[in-house]
Amino acid sequence: MTEVDAPASCPRCSATARPGARFCRTCGAELSSVAVVPAPRRPADGDQVATDHPAPIPRRRRWWPAGRRLPLAFAGGLVLVLLAGYGVTTLLGAVNGPDDRVRALFDALADRDGGRLGDLAGCAGAVMCQPDALRQGYQPPEQVEIGAVTYGDPASSDTTRRPNRNRATVAVRYQVDGQQHDQAVTLIREGAGLVRTWRVVTPPGALVDVISGTVATARLGGGEVATVREATTGDRRDGAVWAPPGVYTLAAMETPLVAARPSTVAVAGERQAVTVNVAVRSEVVDVVTGQIRARIDACAAQLTLQPDTGSGPLSNCPMRVNSRYSFTRDARWTVLEYPRVELRQTDDGAVVVHTATPGRARADYAYTLDVIEPKSWTATATTVDVTVSGPVDVDGGRIVWSG
């Protein structure tokens, strides 16, 4: 075998080169850019053996062994994924904090958007969280400041004593009707995952007891609320309506009996009771006066000293004579003067009849002291005052005096 027939070797690492290869499969050097050196072979008989051989080129040590490339690449990718996850989590936390939820809630109040308030405060079914509830008769709070966020106490089973970051309290300061108020808004979040929405547990605002003895409903801002006869005591919510902070116009839903007299109500952090103001319609006095006189005339038509035109256990007539005589007869009544009445409102707003000037009625009758026949009868007369009272209501659209 001649020297030119020997296989070529890489001039960089001396590794055997495959015939026709352009690159060394060991060190990756390009074979075509350097002279190919024939690989040494064992001398044959008769060959001349050179005694001076050039020094071999030292083989370079690779810093990244081939067997470790895949694990190192996997570890690097995992680090990148963790860093990306941490960045996403931090970004989501920065734009989805409890204070952001509270800030969005007050933005909805500033826009008078009751529907959006319902979504943010979790009160979509409440009267004051309807789309039009804040559109009229409502002034939102001013100079709102979102304060510090305090996270919940650690769970008893948590040995690290880390704060409970699924429960938070956000301090809020605002002005209503020129008065400054501080309030705490409590929020929680549930479930798992990167994106978890905070839910408001105790929204800003207060409970309001809307009191009226005259009308069943009133308008608080743009919301129609039910009224109660008296405020609920303690922590009970019976009949109370929740309202977000702000200044409201309170007005009765007008009836044939009363006309509305709007008033202003400032709602902040404390529960309060407000009375619906109404004005009795002038024509109602004439209607009630006519009903009173009709009742007195019906009672005067009774041929008894204790007339009664009703069906109840108590007499509904405003005049009676309690005679000291055991035997009486021939009783008849004469109305001398009808009472002059006024319609007044009680503290809870109910309309009642008040006698300003009593009327007068005379009872003529005969009495006897005899026990056995024949009896001797003596004619006499007694004059009594006529006073009336009782509530005035609306029944089926009709004004009714219940005296």
mmCIF file with all atom_site columns, C-alpha atoms in Angstrom, residues 16 18 35 48 59 66 73 75 81 119 125 139 150 153 163 169 185 193 202 240 247 274 281 286 332 349 399:
data_model
loop_
_atom_site.group_PDB
_atom_site.id
_atom_site.type_symbol
_atom_site.label_atom_id
_atom_site.label_alt_id
_atom_site.label_comp_id
_atom_site.label_asym_id
_atom_site.label_entity_id
_atom_site.label_seq_id
_atom_site.pdbx_PDB_ins_code
_atom_site.Cartn_x
_atom_site.Cartn_y
_atom_site.Cartn_z
_atom_site.occupancy
_atom_site.B_iso_or_equiv
_atom_site.pdbx_formal_charge
_atom_site.auth_seq_id
_atom_site.auth_comp_id
_atom_site.auth_asym_id
_atom_site.auth_atom_id
_atom_site.pdbx_PDB_model_num
ATOM 1  C CA . THR A 1 16  ? -9.347   9.683  11.014 1.00 0.00 ? 16  THR A CA 1
ATOM 2  C CA . ARG A 1 18  ? -13.930  9.721  6.237  1.00 0.00 ? 18  ARG A CA 1
ATOM 3  C CA . ALA A 1 35  ? -4.574   20.445 3.636  1.00 0.00 ? 35  ALA A CA 1
ATOM 4  C CA . GLN A 1 48  ? 11.970   3.721  3.624  1.00 0.00 ? 48  GLN A CA 1
ATOM 5  C CA . ARG A 1 59  ? -6.441   17.687 20.719 1.00 0.00 ? 59  ARG A CA 1
ATOM 6  C CA . ALA A 1 66  ? -21.862  15.919 24.233 1.00 0.00 ? 66  ALA A CA 1
ATOM 7  C CA . ALA A 1 73  ? -30.567  22.659 27.745 1.00 0.00 ? 73  ALA A CA 1
ATOM 8  C CA . ALA A 1 75  ? -32.424  23.057 32.881 1.00 0.00 ? 75  ALA A CA 1
ATOM 9  C CA . VAL A 1 81  ? -40.176  29.193 32.170 1.00 0.00 ? 81  VAL A CA 1
ATOM 10 C CA . ASP A 1 119 ? -70.715  43.675 39.285 1.00 0.00 ? 119 ASP A CA 1
ATOM 11 C CA . GLY A 1 125 ? -79.751  42.044 43.052 1.00 0.00 ? 125 GLY A CA 1
ATOM 12 C CA . GLN A 1 139 ? -74.263  62.945 44.032 1.00 0.00 ? 139 GLN A CA 1
ATOM 13 C CA . THR A 1 150 ? -53.872  45.115 55.005 1.00 0.00 ? 150 THR A CA 1
ATOM 14 C CA . ASP A 1 153 ? -54.250  37.169 59.734 1.00 0.00 ? 153 ASP A CA 1
ATOM 15 C CA . PRO A 1 163 ? -50.346  36.922 56.147 1.00 0.00 ? 163 PRO A CA 1
ATOM 16 C CA . THR A 1 169 ? -58.897  45.215 53.932 1.00 0.00 ? 169 THR A CA 1
ATOM 17 C CA . VAL A 1 185 ? -63.627  47.761 52.560 1.00 0.00 ? 185 VAL A CA 1
ATOM 18 C CA . GLY A 1 193 ? -54.725  29.789 39.462 1.00 0.00 ? 193 GLY A CA 1
ATOM 19 C CA . THR A 1 202 ? -68.252  44.675 53.005 1.00 0.00 ? 202 THR A CA 1
ATOM 20 C CA . ALA A 1 240 ? -83.332  48.286 55.554 1.00 0.00 ? 240 ALA A CA 1
ATOM 21 C CA . VAL A 1 247 ? -75.930  62.396 48.688 1.00 0.00 ? 247 VAL A CA 1
ATOM 22 C CA . VAL A 1 274 ? -84.786  58.733 57.516 1.00 0.00 ? 274 VAL A CA 1
ATOM 23 C CA . ARG A 1 281 ? -103.311 67.208 49.538 1.00 0.00 ? 281 ARG A CA 1
ATOM 24 C CA . ASP A 1 286 ? -112.750 68.067 52.091 1.00 0.00 ? 286 ASP A CA 1
ATOM 25 C CA . ARG A 1 332 ? -133.381 60.915 69.492 1.00 0.00 ? 332 ARG A CA 1
ATOM 26 C CA . GLY A 1 349 ? -95.479  60.171 58.417 1.00 0.00 ? 349 GLY A CA 1
ATOM 27 C CA . ILE A 1 399 ? -109.352 57.940 50.480 1.00 0.00 ? 399 ILE A CA 1
#
